[in-house]
PDB file of C-alpha atoms in Angstrom:
ATOM      1  CA  MET A   1      -3.852 -18.174 -19.517  1.00 47.00           C
ATOM      2  CA  ALA A   2      -2.134 -20.386 -16.949  1.00 52.00           C
ATOM      3  CA  HIS A   3       0.300 -22.895 -18.377  1.00 60.00           C
ATOM      4  CA  THR A   4       0.594 -25.376 -15.549  1.00 68.00           C
ATOM      5  CA  PHE A   5       1.031 -29.096 -15.928  1.00 74.00           C
ATOM      6  CA  GLY A   6      -1.370 -31.305 -14.054  1.00 86.00           C
ATOM      7  CA  ARG A   7      -2.815 -34.778 -14.274  1.00 90.00           C
ATOM      8  CA  ARG A   8      -6.246 -33.475 -15.170  1.00 90.00           C
ATOM      9  CA  ARG A   9      -4.913 -31.367 -18.046  1.00 90.00           C
ATOM     10  CA  ALA A  10      -2.740 -34.259 -19.227  1.00 93.00           C
ATOM     11  CA  ALA A  11      -5.762 -36.572 -19.188  1.00 94.00           C
ATOM     12  CA  VAL A  12      -7.850 -34.063 -21.157  1.00 93.00           C
ATOM     13  CA  VAL A  13      -5.099 -33.739 -23.789  1.00 95.00           C
ATOM     14  CA  ALA A  14      -4.751 -37.533 -23.987  1.00 97.00           C
ATOM     15  CA  ILE A  15      -8.493 -38.028 -24.439  1.00 97.00           C
ATOM     16  CA  GLY A  16      -8.623 -35.375 -27.151  1.00 96.00           C
ATOM     17  CA  GLY A  17      -5.524 -36.833 -28.821  1.00 96.00           C
ATOM     18  CA  ALA A  18      -6.982 -40.329 -28.837  1.00 98.00           C
ATOM     19  CA  ALA A  19     -10.187 -39.026 -30.407  1.00 98.00           C
ATOM     20  CA  GLY A  20      -8.266 -37.067 -33.054  1.00 97.00           C
ATOM     21  CA  ALA A  21      -5.899 -39.914 -33.892  1.00 97.00           C
ATOM     22  CA  GLY A  22      -8.808 -42.355 -34.002  1.00 98.00           C
ATOM     23  CA  THR A  23     -10.671 -40.053 -36.373  1.00 97.00           C
ATOM     24  CA  ARG A  24      -7.591 -39.720 -38.585  1.00 96.00           C
ATOM     25  CA  TRP A  25      -7.127 -43.507 -38.653  1.00 97.00           C
ATOM     26  CA  ALA A  26     -10.805 -44.047 -39.552  1.00 97.00           C
ATOM     27  CA  VAL A  27     -10.722 -41.484 -42.379  1.00 96.00           C
ATOM     28  CA  LEU A  28      -7.446 -42.800 -43.809  1.00 95.00           C
ATOM     29  CA  THR A  29      -8.682 -46.398 -43.607  1.00 96.00           C
ATOM     30  CA  TRP A  30     -12.002 -45.512 -45.228  1.00 97.00           C
ATOM     31  CA  ALA A  31     -10.393 -43.402 -47.975  1.00 95.00           C
ATOM     32  CA  GLY A  32      -7.786 -45.965 -48.987  1.00 91.00           C
ATOM     33  CA  SER A  33      -4.670 -45.016 -50.876  1.00 88.00           C
ATOM     34  CA  SER A  34      -4.164 -42.989 -54.020  1.00 89.00           C
ATOM     35  CA  LEU A  35      -1.205 -41.389 -55.740  1.00 93.00           C
ATOM     36  CA  PHE A  36      -2.040 -37.917 -54.398  1.00 95.00           C
ATOM     37  CA  PRO A  37      -2.527 -37.898 -50.599  1.00 95.00           C
ATOM     38  CA  TRP A  38      -5.945 -36.208 -50.599  1.00 96.00           C
ATOM     39  CA  PRO A  39      -7.086 -37.676 -47.263  1.00 95.00           C
ATOM     40  CA  VAL A  40      -4.125 -36.279 -45.297  1.00 95.00           C
ATOM     41  CA  LEU A  41      -4.463 -32.920 -47.058  1.00 96.00           C
ATOM     42  CA  ALA A  42      -8.171 -32.804 -46.178  1.00 96.00           C
ATOM     43  CA  LEU A  43      -7.563 -33.808 -42.551  1.00 97.00           C
ATOM     44  CA  ASN A  44      -4.807 -31.237 -42.096  1.00 97.00           C
ATOM     45  CA  ILE A  45      -6.933 -28.438 -43.555  1.00 97.00           C
ATOM     46  CA  ALA A  46     -10.023 -29.524 -41.591  1.00 96.00           C
ATOM     47  CA  GLY A  47      -7.960 -29.540 -38.393  1.00 95.00           C
ATOM     48  CA  SER A  48      -6.680 -26.064 -39.217  1.00 95.00           C
ATOM     49  CA  VAL A  49     -10.219 -24.755 -39.756  1.00 95.00           C
ATOM     50  CA  LEU A  50     -11.302 -26.269 -36.443  1.00 94.00           C
ATOM     51  CA  LEU A  51      -8.304 -24.766 -34.672  1.00 92.00           C
ATOM     52  CA  GLY A  52      -9.159 -21.383 -36.184  1.00 91.00           C
ATOM     53  CA  VAL A  53     -12.753 -21.632 -34.988  1.00 90.00           C
ATOM     54  CA  LEU A  54     -11.747 -22.691 -31.498  1.00 87.00           C
ATOM     55  CA  LEU A  55      -8.589 -20.790 -30.709  1.00 82.00           C
ATOM     56  CA  ALA A  56      -7.772 -17.973 -33.110  1.00 74.00           C
ATOM     57  CA  GLU A  57     -10.155 -15.555 -31.406  1.00 71.00           C
ATOM     58  CA  ALA A  58     -10.426 -14.407 -27.801  1.00 71.00           C
ATOM     59  CA  TRP A  59     -12.972 -16.179 -25.618  1.00 74.00           C
ATOM     60  CA  PRO A  60     -14.834 -14.281 -22.893  1.00 74.00           C
ATOM     61  CA  HIS A  61     -13.822 -16.841 -20.248  1.00 77.00           C
ATOM     62  CA  PRO A  62     -10.085 -17.710 -20.095  1.00 77.00           C
ATOM     63  CA  SER A  63     -10.779 -21.044 -18.378  1.00 80.00           C
ATOM     64  CA  ALA A  64     -13.026 -22.111 -21.275  1.00 77.00           C
ATOM     65  CA  ARG A  65     -10.321 -21.141 -23.763  1.00 78.00           C
ATOM     66  CA  LEU A  66      -7.730 -23.123 -21.788  1.00 84.00           C
ATOM     67  CA  LEU A  67      -9.950 -26.217 -21.821  1.00 85.00           C
ATOM     68  CA  LEU A  68     -10.539 -25.816 -25.573  1.00 85.00           C
ATOM     69  CA  HIS A  69      -6.795 -25.318 -26.076  1.00 87.00           C
ATOM     70  CA  ASP A  70      -6.032 -28.542 -24.218  1.00 91.00           C
ATOM     71  CA  VAL A  71      -8.745 -30.934 -25.369  1.00 92.00           C
ATOM     72  CA  ALA A  72      -9.473 -29.654 -28.865  1.00 91.00           C
ATOM     73  CA  GLY A  73      -6.303 -27.814 -29.858  1.00 91.00           C
ATOM     74  CA  ILE A  74      -3.424 -29.864 -28.497  1.00 92.00           C
ATOM     75  CA  GLY A  75      -5.461 -33.049 -28.133  1.00 95.00           C
ATOM     76  CA  PHE A  76      -7.983 -33.534 -30.931  1.00 96.00           C
ATOM     77  CA  CYS A  77      -6.435 -31.323 -33.623  1.00 94.00           C
ATOM     78  CA  GLY A  78      -2.957 -32.538 -32.693  1.00 94.00           C
ATOM     79  CA  GLY A  79      -4.092 -36.137 -33.157  1.00 96.00           C
ATOM     80  CA  LEU A  80      -6.152 -35.402 -36.261  1.00 96.00           C
ATOM     81  CA  THR A  81      -3.527 -33.461 -38.186  1.00 95.00           C
ATOM     82  CA  THR A  82      -0.119 -34.830 -38.997  1.00 91.00           C
ATOM     83  CA  PHE A  83       2.903 -32.849 -40.084  1.00 93.00           C
ATOM     84  CA  SER A  84       5.163 -35.904 -40.095  1.00 93.00           C
ATOM     85  CA  THR A  85       2.925 -37.831 -42.510  1.00 93.00           C
ATOM     86  CA  PHE A  86       2.703 -34.737 -44.719  1.00 95.00           C
ATOM     87  CA  ALA A  87       6.524 -34.512 -44.796  1.00 96.00           C
ATOM     88  CA  LEU A  88       6.886 -38.233 -45.549  1.00 95.00           C
ATOM     89  CA  GLU A  89       4.367 -38.037 -48.385  1.00 96.00           C
ATOM     90  CA  VAL A  90       6.175 -35.061 -49.955  1.00 97.00           C
ATOM     91  CA  VAL A  91       9.453 -37.012 -49.833  1.00 97.00           C
ATOM     92  CA  ASP A  92       7.815 -40.195 -51.182  1.00 96.00           C
ATOM     93  CA  LEU A  93       6.198 -38.359 -54.095  1.00 97.00           C
ATOM     94  CA  ALA A  94       9.472 -36.649 -55.025  1.00 98.00           C
ATOM     95  CA  ARG A  95      11.480 -39.858 -54.667  1.00 98.00           C
ATOM     96  CA  ASP A  96       9.013 -41.743 -56.867  1.00 97.00           C
ATOM     97  CA  GLY A  97       9.467 -39.240 -59.702  1.00 98.00           C
ATOM     98  CA  HIS A  98       6.488 -36.990 -58.982  1.00 98.00           C
ATOM     99  CA  ALA A  99       8.360 -33.791 -58.123  1.00 98.00           C
ATOM    100  CA  GLN A 100       5.639 -31.482 -59.447  1.00 98.00           C
ATOM    101  CA  MET A 101       2.973 -33.329 -57.493  1.00 98.00           C
ATOM    102  CA  ALA A 102       5.165 -33.202 -54.361  1.00 98.00           C
ATOM    103  CA  SER A 103       5.586 -29.456 -54.792  1.00 98.00           C
ATOM    104  CA  ALA A 104       1.876 -28.923 -55.373  1.00 98.00           C
ATOM    105  CA  TYR A 105       1.031 -31.013 -52.302  1.00 98.00           C
ATOM    106  CA  ALA A 106       3.486 -29.054 -50.144  1.00 98.00           C
ATOM    107  CA  VAL A 107       2.151 -25.686 -51.299  1.00 98.00           C
ATOM    108  CA  LEU A 108      -1.504 -26.756 -51.009  1.00 97.00           C
ATOM    109  CA  SER A 109      -0.904 -28.148 -47.527  1.00 97.00           C
ATOM    110  CA  VAL A 110       0.822 -25.083 -46.119  1.00 97.00           C
ATOM    111  CA  LEU A 111      -1.409 -22.483 -47.777  1.00 98.00           C
ATOM    112  CA  GLY A 112      -4.528 -24.565 -47.136  1.00 97.00           C
ATOM    113  CA  ALA A 113      -3.724 -24.869 -43.440  1.00 96.00           C
ATOM    114  CA  ILE A 114      -3.078 -21.137 -43.071  1.00 96.00           C
ATOM    115  CA  ALA A 115      -6.242 -20.298 -45.016  1.00 97.00           C
ATOM    116  CA  GLY A 116      -8.120 -22.824 -42.885  1.00 96.00           C
ATOM    117  CA  VAL A 117      -7.158 -21.130 -39.621  1.00 94.00           C
ATOM    118  CA  MET A 118      -8.082 -17.751 -41.081  1.00 95.00           C
ATOM    119  CA  ALA A 119     -11.420 -19.059 -42.396  1.00 95.00           C
ATOM    120  CA  GLY A 120     -12.242 -20.720 -39.083  1.00 94.00           C
ATOM    121  CA  ALA A 121     -11.506 -17.538 -37.141  1.00 92.00           C
ATOM    122  CA  ALA A 122     -13.558 -15.479 -39.613  1.00 93.00           C
ATOM    123  CA  ALA A 123     -16.471 -17.910 -39.296  1.00 92.00           C
ATOM    124  CA  LEU A 124     -16.390 -17.578 -35.508  1.00 88.00           C
ATOM    125  CA  ARG A 125     -16.319 -13.769 -35.725  1.00 87.00           C
ATOM    126  CA  ARG A 126     -19.267 -13.830 -38.121  1.00 88.00           C
ATOM    127  CA  LEU A 127     -21.222 -16.207 -35.883  1.00 86.00           C
ATOM    128  CA  ARG A 128     -20.525 -14.077 -32.820  1.00 81.00           C
ATOM    129  CA  ALA A 129     -21.616 -10.921 -34.639  1.00 82.00           C
ATOM    130  CA  VAL A 130     -24.964 -12.531 -35.416  1.00 84.00           C
ATOM    131  CA  THR A 131     -25.604 -14.305 -32.118  1.00 81.00           C
ATOM    132  CA  LEU A 132     -24.071 -12.180 -29.346  1.00 68.00           C
ATOM    133  CA  PRO A 133     -25.598  -8.953 -28.143  1.00 65.00           C
ATOM    134  CA  VAL A 134     -23.348  -5.935 -28.622  1.00 58.00           C
ATOM    135  CA  GLU A 135     -22.458  -5.696 -24.918  1.00 56.00           C
ATOM    136  CA  GLY A 136     -21.442  -9.401 -24.806  1.00 55.00           C
ATOM    137  CA  ARG A 137     -18.848  -9.210 -27.566  1.00 53.00           C
ATOM    138  CA  PRO A 138     -15.179  -9.518 -26.638  1.00 55.00           C
TER     139      PRO A 138
END
């Protein structure tokens, strides 16, 4: 996979990032606030599942994988998920006297994201096994 910087690739990442960040903003605005940061947890896990579906497995065409990497991986999933907000919410929960909740949120976030990538990749493998002829499988 070529890792060259270009205006076209930068534009694709920016468009994907704007879509992901806009989606995150809409979900967080719609969900409102609660003591436990369920919306950010859900967005981070959903982004991890999507990343697993799109990028954890080999694609038959490297150029298609590179485009997915740029627009959906770096762009959309990068804008949708948010490690900095996760970190801030862990600190806020602990500071406000909710150490157990902060710990649970941290563990759920990390394990949920890892499980999400694995589940997304497994779903793609399963879908490919059903839909691709044997000779077309990577």
